[in-house]
Amino acid sequence: MVHQVLFIVFGLICVAGAINLLVQRHPISSALSLVVVMASLALIYLLLGAEFVAAIQVIVYAGAIMVLFVFVIMLLNAGAEERTRGSRIALLVGVPGVVVLAGTVGWLLVTGSQQLGGVTIGATNFGDTHTIARFLFRDFLLPFEITSVLILIAIMGAVVLGKKEN
Amino acid sequence: MRNQIWGPELLKACIGIVDTKTFLIIAVIKIALVVFIMLTGVAYTTWLERKLIGRIQNRWGPTRVGPFGLLQPLADGVKFILKEDLLPDYVHKGLFILAPMLALVMSLISIAVIPFGENITIAGHTTALQISGITHSGGGISDISIGLLIILGVTSVGVYGVALAGWSSNSKYSLLGSLRASAQMISYELALGLSLVGVLLLSGSLSLRGIVKAQSDTWIVGGVNTHVPHWFIFPQIIGFFIYLMAAFAETNRIPFDMPEAETELVAGYHTEYSSMKFAMFFMAEYVNMFTVACLASLLFFGGWHGPTFSFLPPIAQALLPVLWFALKVFFFIFLYIWIRGTLPRFRYDQLMAFGWKFLLPLAIANIIVTSLIVAWRA
Amino acid sequence: MIPLSWYLMLSAVLFSIGVFGFLLKRNIITIFMSIELMLNAVNLSFVAFANYWNTHPQMLPSGARMVPLSGHVFVFFVMVVAAAEAAVGLAIIISVFRTRETLNVDRVNLLKL
């Protein structure tokens, strides 16, 4: 019961933040709504027993990536969004497509929800740092090393692209 | 199949406290007490700073208000409350009011995971000396298993307070000052996090209580018991210095306080703030100092471990570790103030070069050496 | 106990809001943030399924060897890739702003300045 109330509260905060991201005109308000979405998602991860993922969601996503977004918005200082015409293809094909897709998925989930089971807070060795580290550095060692190379490439790309032309 | 209990039944099963209401009342009392002590400590840290800086600079410091100037923080508080709280027309009002609140709230959250000692029993109720600690019926204490990550996460989110303060002030100099300050803070977060990995390798746990527990014995070298406590300062001396320097930069204190020196020179991110909002930024800085001091004593100096005396009554025995912890925290605050009175400040490019080109490679080297030694010993 | 379908519905709702933002908004940075929203929605699905497979191991197809915690590890990798993409993408946005002086995608639709 407490579980469900918590999920509904944080789920509503997530959806409200996401809708606020669409509705706001100035990108800084959209960025701050996205931070709220990420923070409530971190709390939902705690409800799912994923404590390490919740911690790194706050540290990496809300605390580093979104700070970068806020920096760029403050630095460029471009102001509120102006109303231009927009892409007609996106409106004609994209919006109905998403509505159909999301509606189908939602209908399937609602009608089939009897078959799917429940989700509870797990016991001690699920989602804790020891177990995740064991998987990350043994079974998933190759993807780990490849992502480190990926980050190196991204750093070099960002430095080169960000340089001023003299 | 695992147990599917949740809610009050889980509390009863784990901790043997039969009454959720008692648990909540004890928790609220602990929170109120810790926040009150923390904020009073912050107020008197300002007094201590003014006295010590004064003495270092061969002058008295506050002496008029009360004996030795001890009522000075009270007078400052009254001044802050009574001063006019300006809200300029051209600022972005929502963010202008949100930014100092965010800074202060984020610094106060870190206190919830800091342990001050073991169990204490008052009037038949046993509770752990930590806001987020739960005492089991056998006397063991459960902590948040990712306590250190929570403090790092809260530090990361605290950057928003600084960034939004400058942006919402709608003035070029505030914006540039806050951009510099937040760039400094996120650069030194890296070195801060990496310097703590050495401690984690030695203790094997992310929970603060677990790290302190790993420092409880004495060092046994080659079968011989040296009577030196098992504190992590001894193997991790380099990690300790990196942590200290990165933490000084995170809390924007001298020698890394270029963002605040700009208030004297040009303008900084809290130019447009007056009275209570400025006081909130001020308090946030001192609470951050407290958190850094608490973490340094927990991670490197053994937390609350110190000589215990068995002739004391039980309640004094429970509070004696808190006294040792408080002494270690006081030493670090004294170190902060001492360094402020002694060293000049870095220029901004020197500051960033120091963080990226010196501290970061040194922290990585520390991790490599520590992990090699830990793997070789195992 | 919360049914798995609730988590998946929340993930689907967040994902569709992200797609709407991607299609309808005109500011480059807001479009980028909608992409991050979509990535977060997918992370939620991963974590929900990781917990589900942990509590219902008999629902796995027979003969399959699956590690329930791989959901969390996937989320870790998704975050890393999102960070790398955000860094490069924002650098590109800064370069575009320097040359075109605008952040509106409708004004950046020709290669000619």
XYZ file of C-alpha atoms in Angstrom:
657
model
C 0.000 0.000 0.000
C 2.764 2.442 0.968
C 4.683 1.111 -2.008
C 1.864 1.922 -4.406
C 1.279 5.385 -3.021
C 4.978 6.173 -3.380
C 5.031 4.869 -6.942
C 1.954 6.898 -7.918
C 3.333 10.086 -6.372
C 6.735 9.814 -8.045
C 5.233 8.620 -11.302
C 2.981 11.664 -11.410
C 5.947 13.938 -10.678
C 7.836 12.286 -13.571
C 4.994 12.761 -16.023
C 4.329 16.320 -14.849
C 8.011 17.181 -15.292
C 8.066 15.639 -18.761
C 4.965 17.561 -19.852
C 6.456 20.724 -18.390
C 9.511 20.129 -20.561
C 7.276 20.277 -23.637
C 5.174 23.183 -22.519
C 7.901 25.611 -21.421
C 9.223 28.149 -23.927
C 12.589 28.895 -22.377
C 15.112 26.041 -22.505
C 16.337 26.645 -18.969
C 12.904 25.806 -17.546
C 12.823 22.678 -19.699
C 16.253 21.709 -18.387
C 15.183 22.131 -14.772
C 12.011 20.083 -15.375
C 14.199 17.356 -16.830
C 16.300 17.427 -13.649
C 13.082 16.923 -11.650
C 12.155 13.970 -13.895
C 15.569 12.402 -13.368
C 15.433 12.872 -9.620
C 12.002 11.216 -9.339
C 13.203 8.424 -11.614
C 16.078 7.889 -9.171
C 13.493 7.528 -6.383
C 11.534 5.011 -8.472
C 14.758 3.044 -8.956
C 15.046 2.920 -5.166
C 11.519 1.476 -5.060
C 12.757 -1.235 -7.423
C 15.668 -2.113 -5.156
C 18.274 -0.677 -7.548
C 20.259 1.414 -5.078
C 23.485 1.694 -7.060
C 21.651 2.682 -10.242
C 19.690 5.312 -8.302
C 22.908 6.765 -6.880
C 24.632 6.971 -10.241
C 21.470 8.392 -11.842
C 21.741 11.334 -9.456
C 25.523 11.679 -9.653
C 25.953 11.209 -13.425
C 22.676 12.226 -15.049
C 21.239 14.883 -12.764
C 24.551 16.089 -11.396
C 26.840 16.090 -14.415
C 25.017 15.752 -17.749
C 22.228 18.156 -16.864
C 24.727 20.594 -15.363
C 26.424 20.534 -18.759
C 23.094 21.299 -20.437
C 22.416 24.162 -18.028
C 25.930 25.503 -18.677
C 25.457 25.528 -22.422
C 22.054 27.199 -22.129
C 23.488 29.870 -19.831
C 26.560 30.364 -22.008
C 24.727 30.690 -25.305
C 21.997 32.797 -23.724
C 19.802 32.562 -26.765
C 16.552 33.434 -25.037
C 13.087 31.962 -25.323
C 12.055 29.927 -28.284
C 10.470 31.783 -31.188
C 7.464 30.374 -32.975
C 8.456 29.209 -36.412
C 6.566 27.044 -38.794
C 7.756 23.625 -37.806
C 8.080 20.531 -39.918
C 4.858 19.393 -41.551
C 6.091 15.838 -42.087
C 6.726 15.506 -38.385
C 3.195 16.627 -37.579
C 1.462 14.501 -40.223
C 3.339 11.252 -39.784
C 5.145 11.494 -36.463
C 2.391 12.468 -34.071
C -0.198 9.918 -35.227
C 2.518 7.277 -35.384
C 3.504 7.852 -31.783
C -0.119 7.958 -30.679
C -0.850 4.638 -32.386
C 2.289 3.001 -31.018
C 1.852 4.226 -27.464
C -1.835 3.413 -27.552
C -1.168 -0.142 -28.700
C 1.469 -0.693 -26.029
C -0.774 0.814 -23.355
C -3.775 -1.260 -24.390
C -1.700 -4.442 -24.370
C -0.345 -3.640 -20.946
C -3.732 -2.808 -19.483
C -5.501 -5.875 -20.859
C -2.620 -8.213 -20.209
C -1.799 -6.930 -16.748
C -3.303 -9.969 -15.104
C -0.626 -12.210 -16.521
C 2.353 -10.099 -15.571
C 3.425 -10.417 -11.957
C 4.483 -7.988 -9.293
C 7.687 -6.224 -8.456
C 8.949 -6.022 -4.893
C 11.954 -4.729 -3.005
C 14.626 -7.382 -3.349
C 16.834 -8.964 -0.711
C 20.421 -8.106 0.093
C 22.428 -9.274 -2.896
C 20.342 -7.740 -5.635
C 21.210 -4.268 -6.852
C 24.007 -3.643 -4.403
C 27.382 -2.388 -5.476
C 29.333 -5.611 -4.813
C 27.226 -7.737 -7.132
C 27.072 -5.141 -9.889
C 30.821 -4.677 -9.708
C 31.312 -8.421 -9.952
C 29.273 -8.545 -13.166
C 30.731 -5.393 -14.589
C 34.335 -6.428 -14.201
C 33.993 -10.113 -15.061
C 31.181 -10.889 -17.482
C 30.886 -7.432 -18.991
C 34.563 -6.539 -19.038
C 34.802 -6.162 -22.818
C 31.864 -3.708 -23.107
C 33.335 -1.799 -20.181
C 36.668 -1.352 -21.927
C 34.972 -0.420 -25.190
C 32.876 2.241 -23.468
C 36.013 3.706 -21.961
C 37.439 4.054 -25.470
C 34.111 5.596 -26.511
C 34.361 8.205 -23.771
C 37.920 8.992 -24.823
C 36.732 9.592 -28.391
C 33.877 11.750 -27.131
C 36.263 13.871 -25.035
C 38.574 14.404 -27.983
C 35.638 15.239 -30.238
C 34.193 17.720 -27.780
C 37.536 19.457 -27.276
C 38.150 19.759 -31.021
C 34.621 20.957 -31.782
C 34.603 23.434 -28.954
C 37.767 25.225 -29.935
C 37.433 28.732 -31.255
C 38.702 29.356 -34.770
C 41.432 32.005 -34.696
C 11.144 -17.242 -3.342
C 11.960 -14.264 -1.227
C 9.914 -12.646 1.490
C 7.208 -10.378 0.246
C 6.843 -8.198 3.298
C 6.944 -4.473 3.207
C 5.998 -1.541 5.335
C 5.536 -1.799 9.093
C 5.951 -5.578 9.043
C 9.391 -5.149 7.547
C 10.348 -2.733 10.305
C 9.200 -5.171 12.970
C 10.972 -8.098 11.390
C 14.279 -6.317 10.947
C 14.701 -4.157 13.928
C 12.460 -5.428 16.682
C 10.893 -2.065 17.270
C 7.285 -2.878 17.882
C 5.926 0.586 17.429
C 6.222 2.576 14.234
C 5.069 5.662 16.119
C 7.951 5.442 18.608
C 10.394 4.995 15.759
C 9.084 8.088 13.983
C 9.134 10.190 17.152
C 12.732 9.191 17.893
C 13.695 9.954 14.292
C 12.127 13.415 14.436
C 13.895 14.160 17.721
C 17.223 13.090 16.223
C 16.713 15.242 13.135
C 15.731 18.312 15.152
C 18.676 17.892 17.518
C 21.250 17.358 14.786
C 20.014 20.284 12.669
C 19.941 22.565 15.698
C 23.467 21.579 16.726
C 24.677 21.912 13.149
C 23.253 25.404 12.648
C 24.532 26.595 16.022
C 27.906 25.137 15.114
C 27.809 27.047 11.845
C 27.041 30.292 13.641
C 29.898 29.800 16.076
C 32.252 28.759 13.297
C 31.801 32.251 11.908
C 32.764 33.631 15.308
C 35.780 31.326 15.496
C 36.831 32.321 12.009
C 36.696 36.018 12.733
C 38.608 35.581 15.986
C 41.304 33.341 14.512
C 41.780 35.379 11.347
C 41.980 38.431 13.539
C 44.663 36.882 15.709
C 46.615 35.680 12.667
C 46.489 39.227 11.348
C 47.543 40.622 14.734
C 44.234 42.179 15.693
C 41.485 41.255 18.129
C 38.472 40.157 16.097
C 35.006 40.720 17.585
C 35.228 41.660 21.262
C 32.390 44.037 21.931
C 29.222 41.992 21.720
C 29.230 39.836 24.833
C 32.340 38.428 26.523
C 35.017 37.681 23.910
C 32.503 38.649 21.260
C 30.581 35.401 21.818
C 27.211 36.967 21.052
C 28.439 38.251 17.678
C 26.721 35.488 15.656
C 23.469 36.364 17.415
C 23.872 40.003 16.420
C 24.680 38.959 12.855
C 21.575 36.806 12.748
C 19.375 39.624 13.940
C 20.961 41.911 11.372
C 20.283 39.462 8.564
C 16.655 39.092 9.572
C 16.009 42.788 9.885
C 17.796 43.856 6.712
C 15.690 44.712 3.702
C 15.277 41.754 1.398
C 15.640 43.163 -2.085
C 14.058 41.495 -5.042
C 15.184 43.501 -8.095
C 12.762 43.924 -10.964
C 14.885 42.439 -13.659
C 15.692 39.103 -12.086
C 14.062 35.807 -12.921
C 12.040 35.632 -9.705
C 11.427 31.896 -9.364
C 15.029 30.848 -9.830
C 16.301 33.810 -7.817
C 14.452 32.546 -4.751
C 15.102 28.860 -5.499
C 18.889 29.034 -5.848
C 19.900 29.831 -2.235
C 17.302 27.387 -0.919
C 18.733 24.664 -3.152
C 22.264 25.388 -1.969
C 21.316 25.281 1.729
C 19.009 22.242 1.508
C 21.572 20.188 -0.406
C 24.266 20.911 2.152
C 21.995 19.952 5.046
C 20.937 16.633 3.466
C 24.471 15.230 3.771
C 24.163 15.251 7.546
C 21.494 12.557 7.399
C 24.007 9.858 6.496
C 26.878 10.887 8.776
C 27.306 8.614 11.808
C 28.399 10.211 15.068
C 28.848 7.132 17.221
C 27.343 3.792 18.143
C 24.113 3.095 20.017
C 22.762 5.267 22.768
C 20.061 4.179 25.222
C 17.876 6.845 26.766
C 14.802 5.989 28.858
C 14.728 2.425 27.626
C 14.865 3.279 23.903
C 18.007 2.335 21.995
C 18.816 4.264 18.889
C 21.823 4.729 16.676
C 23.711 8.017 16.731
C 22.953 8.667 13.095
C 19.823 10.020 11.472
C 19.641 7.213 8.926
C 20.813 4.436 11.213
C 18.478 1.728 12.510
C 19.348 -0.377 15.573
C 18.580 -4.086 15.457
C 17.371 -5.971 18.468
C 20.797 -7.566 18.874
C 22.560 -4.211 19.097
C 23.837 -4.124 15.520
C 23.206 -1.078 13.416
C 22.035 -0.920 9.804
C 23.193 1.956 7.757
C 22.424 3.118 4.233
C 24.667 0.874 2.159
C 25.537 3.640 -0.313
C 26.082 6.472 2.178
C 29.219 7.800 0.509
C 27.543 7.857 -2.918
C 24.666 9.853 -1.454
C 27.065 12.508 -0.214
C 28.759 12.647 -3.636
C 25.374 12.889 -5.351
C 24.222 15.687 -3.095
C 27.477 17.578 -3.754
C 26.871 17.220 -7.501
C 23.339 18.602 -7.270
C 24.566 21.476 -5.093
C 26.288 22.954 -8.155
C 22.844 23.997 -9.413
C 22.473 26.460 -6.554
C 25.560 28.354 -7.693
C 24.807 28.120 -11.412
C 21.189 29.262 -11.117
C 22.062 32.091 -8.726
C 24.275 33.737 -11.280
C 21.940 33.123 -14.183
C 18.803 34.369 -12.499
C 20.514 37.615 -11.444
C 20.312 38.680 -15.081
C 23.639 40.500 -15.030
C 26.715 39.729 -17.117
C 29.168 39.757 -14.236
C 27.036 37.503 -12.041
C 26.635 35.082 -14.919
C 30.349 34.871 -15.632
C 31.174 34.571 -11.938
C 28.719 31.733 -11.456
C 29.909 29.953 -14.603
C 33.464 30.063 -13.298
C 32.407 28.885 -9.859
C 30.379 25.968 -11.157
C 33.114 24.992 -13.643
C 35.537 24.925 -10.710
C 33.156 22.816 -8.634
C 32.510 20.197 -11.280
C 36.194 19.939 -12.161
C 37.199 19.190 -8.596
C 34.347 16.709 -8.086
C 36.331 14.293 -10.219
C 39.438 14.481 -8.071
C 37.243 14.297 -4.943
C 35.529 11.105 -6.039
C 38.711 9.445 -7.242
C 40.593 10.231 -4.043
C 37.963 8.323 -2.091
C 38.383 5.158 -4.185
C 41.578 4.296 -2.300
C 39.645 4.317 0.976
C 36.932 2.153 -0.598
C 39.496 -0.383 -1.774
C 40.842 -0.702 1.753
C 37.487 -0.847 3.512
C 35.406 -2.764 0.977
C 32.205 -0.911 1.772
C 30.423 2.232 0.644
C 28.530 2.728 3.879
C 30.126 5.244 6.221
C 29.597 3.051 9.259
C 31.276 0.160 7.446
C 34.284 2.322 6.605
C 34.636 3.404 10.227
C 34.271 -0.190 11.367
C 37.141 -1.171 9.069
C 39.346 1.249 11.006
C 38.680 -0.207 14.417
C 41.725 -2.332 15.262
C 45.396 -1.591 15.170
C 47.872 -2.194 12.398
C 49.487 -5.622 12.468
C 52.646 -5.568 10.370
C 54.339 -8.896 9.741
C 52.658 -10.515 12.718
C 53.720 -7.796 15.128
C 51.038 -5.640 16.677
C 52.187 -2.055 16.381
C 49.887 -0.111 18.667
C 48.978 2.321 15.924
C 45.260 2.574 15.193
C 44.074 1.125 11.892
C 43.224 4.523 10.458
C 43.315 4.952 6.704
C 45.425 8.095 6.921
C 48.544 5.918 7.117
C 48.288 4.007 3.832
C 46.276 6.710 2.087
C 48.288 9.817 2.915
C 48.338 10.884 -0.739
C 44.622 10.207 -1.046
C 44.073 12.318 2.049
C 45.901 15.295 0.602
C 44.077 15.003 -2.712
C 40.782 14.804 -0.827
C 41.623 17.822 1.265
C 42.613 19.969 -1.689
C 39.643 18.886 -3.796
C 37.308 19.535 -0.874
C 38.747 23.022 -0.360
C 38.007 23.729 -4.006
C 34.505 22.263 -3.767
C 33.595 24.457 -0.818
C 35.073 27.544 -2.500
C 37.476 28.358 0.320
C 40.902 29.948 0.135
C 43.163 29.155 -1.680
C 40.419 28.292 -4.205
C 37.926 31.046 -3.579
C 38.288 32.985 -6.808
C 34.480 32.975 -7.312
C 34.021 34.755 -4.004
C 36.995 37.017 -4.326
C 35.302 38.358 -7.379
C 32.770 39.829 -5.039
C 35.518 42.050 -3.757
C 37.108 42.639 -7.122
C 34.367 42.772 -9.766
C 31.148 40.929 -8.974
C 30.295 37.359 -8.086
C 27.307 35.112 -8.253
C 25.762 36.479 -5.070
C 25.996 40.178 -5.883
C 22.271 40.753 -6.227
C 21.441 38.860 -3.075
C 20.772 40.614 0.218
C 19.782 39.719 3.752
C 18.268 36.279 4.273
C 19.065 34.859 0.818
C 22.695 35.901 1.139
C 22.706 34.416 4.632
C 21.499 31.135 3.145
C 24.466 31.037 0.728
C 26.754 31.878 3.600
C 25.297 29.127 5.799
C 25.460 26.652 2.921
C 29.182 27.294 2.597
C 29.817 26.658 6.280
C 27.617 23.552 6.383
C 29.607 22.249 3.405
C 32.780 22.877 5.408
C 31.287 20.830 8.240
C 30.402 17.979 5.913
C 33.919 17.931 4.483
C 35.405 17.936 7.980
C 33.086 15.112 9.099
C 33.914 13.041 6.023
C 37.645 13.573 6.447
C 37.514 12.391 10.057
C 35.259 9.439 9.196
C 37.242 8.237 6.207
C 40.820 8.919 7.193
C 40.969 9.390 10.945
C 38.820 6.560 12.247
C 35.631 8.497 12.946
C 34.667 8.185 16.557
C 37.353 5.694 17.589
C 39.458 6.899 20.451
C 40.442 5.890 23.973
C 37.478 4.656 25.985
C 37.310 4.606 29.751
C 35.309 1.865 31.412
C 34.755 3.671 34.702
C 32.253 6.059 33.157
C 28.453 5.568 33.380
C 26.900 4.031 30.243
C 25.456 7.210 28.864
C 28.797 8.960 29.106
C 30.366 5.918 27.487
C 27.957 6.258 24.562
C 28.703 9.970 24.232
C 32.504 9.770 24.576
C 32.948 8.636 20.938
C 30.921 11.690 19.903
C 33.433 13.822 21.801
C 36.362 12.275 19.909
C 34.511 12.796 16.627
C 33.779 16.405 17.532
C 37.443 16.999 18.355
C 38.540 15.644 14.985
C 35.927 17.757 13.174
C 37.041 20.806 15.130
C 40.625 20.147 14.064
C 39.595 20.219 10.409
C 37.565 23.398 10.802
C 40.584 24.955 12.513
C 42.703 23.815 9.562
C 40.274 25.475 7.140
C 40.445 28.768 9.030
C 44.199 28.562 9.497
C 44.757 28.059 5.777
C 42.439 30.934 5.025
C 44.511 33.239 7.145
C 47.803 32.118 5.728
C 47.685 31.410 2.009
C 46.990 33.699 -0.979
C 44.454 32.648 -3.530
C 45.014 30.944 -6.860
C 44.346 32.674 -10.138
C 41.579 31.011 -12.114
C 43.728 29.378 -14.783
C 46.198 28.152 -12.149
C 43.251 26.703 -10.248
C 41.858 24.769 -13.214
C 45.300 23.566 -14.309
C 45.940 22.347 -10.759
C 42.714 20.363 -10.704
C 42.932 18.782 -14.118
C 46.644 18.400 -14.733
C 47.939 17.606 -11.265
C 45.280 16.282 -8.911
C 43.467 14.029 -11.392
C 46.537 12.063 -12.593
C 47.793 11.873 -9.007
C 44.451 10.435 -7.842
C 44.501 7.848 -10.634
C 48.070 6.892 -9.720
C 46.954 6.533 -6.091
C 44.155 4.166 -7.168
C 46.544 2.063 -9.258
C 49.110 1.715 -6.472
C 46.474 0.988 -3.820
C 44.738 -1.652 -5.918
C 48.048 -3.331 -6.738
C 48.913 -3.522 -3.053
C 45.454 -4.773 -2.061
C 45.534 -7.444 -4.774
C 49.045 -8.508 -3.807
C 48.115 -8.864 -0.156
C 44.979 -10.910 -0.825
C 3.228 -5.179 -4.792
C 3.223 -3.107 -7.935
C 2.430 -4.841 -11.217
C 5.220 -4.749 -13.762
C 2.813 -3.229 -16.280
C 2.628 -0.009 -14.239
C 6.351 0.535 -14.590
C 6.223 -0.274 -18.288
C 3.329 2.108 -18.792
C 5.216 4.892 -17.063
C 8.181 4.129 -19.290
C 5.969 4.189 -22.405
C 4.377 7.488 -21.386
C 7.761 9.116 -20.762
C 9.080 7.747 -24.051
C 6.135 9.106 -26.051
C 6.437 12.502 -24.383
C 10.087 12.439 -25.399
C 9.162 11.640 -28.998
C 6.596 14.456 -29.020
C 9.230 16.832 -27.765
C 11.647 15.654 -30.424
C 9.107 16.213 -33.214
C 7.363 19.364 -32.073
C 9.953 21.594 -30.425
C 12.111 23.944 -32.464
C 15.013 24.693 -30.150
C 18.032 22.412 -30.675
C 18.777 22.091 -26.972
C 15.189 21.145 -26.113
C 15.245 18.498 -28.845
C 18.425 17.153 -27.290
C 16.804 17.057 -23.875
C 13.876 15.067 -25.305
C 16.416 12.488 -26.479
C 17.749 12.279 -22.916
C 14.169 11.812 -21.692
C 13.724 8.887 -24.077
C 16.945 7.315 -22.811
C 15.740 7.675 -19.228
C 12.426 6.004 -20.068
C 14.299 3.050 -21.517
C 16.495 2.859 -18.403
C 13.346 2.536 -16.313
C 12.221 -0.448 -18.405
C 15.595 -2.117 -17.978
C 15.577 -1.751 -14.204
C 11.944 -2.856 -13.892
C 12.599 -5.986 -15.921
C 15.758 -6.739 -13.946
C 13.701 -6.778 -10.758
C 10.956 -8.796 -12.443
C 13.296 -11.539 -13.643
C 14.834 -11.626 -10.200
C 11.517 -12.337 -8.493
C 10.002 -14.567 -11.186
C 12.809 -16.742 -12.531
C 10.412 -19.449 -13.663
C 8.997 -17.151 -16.329
C 12.210 -17.229 -18.326
C 12.113 -19.294 -21.532
C 13.495 -22.724 -20.706
C 17.111 -23.291 -21.590
C 17.918 -19.600 -21.352
C 20.723 -18.509 -19.063
C 19.963 -14.992 -18.000
C 21.520 -12.907 -15.307
C 18.828 -10.686 -13.773
C 21.325 -8.061 -12.711
C 22.402 -7.491 -16.314
C 19.554 -4.955 -16.473
C 21.412 -2.742 -14.035
C 24.668 -3.170 -15.907
C 22.902 -2.213 -19.148
C 21.612 0.942 -17.474
C 25.183 1.760 -16.481
C 26.281 1.480 -20.099
C 23.318 3.496 -21.361
C 24.264 6.281 -18.953
C 27.855 6.237 -20.121
C 26.835 6.418 -23.768
C 24.345 9.186 -22.998
C 27.095 11.178 -21.301
C 29.420 10.782 -24.266
C 26.646 11.731 -26.674
C 25.683 14.759 -24.603
C 29.271 16.011 -24.587
C 29.734 15.735 -28.338
C 26.224 16.964 -29.131
C 26.566 20.064 -27.010
C 29.925 20.816 -28.612
C 28.231 20.611 -32.007
C 25.437 22.880 -30.792
C 27.979 25.450 -29.649
C 29.680 25.379 -33.063
C 26.344 25.782 -34.830
C 25.479 28.719 -32.623
C 28.806 30.359 -33.331
C 28.261 30.321 -37.078
C 24.489 30.674 -37.443
C 23.741 32.833 -34.374
C 20.481 30.968 -33.813
C 19.332 27.863 -31.994
C 16.171 27.350 -34.030
C 16.339 24.246 -36.210
C 14.146 25.807 -38.887
C 16.804 28.416 -39.551
C 19.615 25.874 -39.827
C 18.031 23.904 -42.656
C 20.324 24.986 -45.500
C 24.008 24.273 -45.878
C 24.415 27.805 -47.185
C 24.818 30.380 -44.415
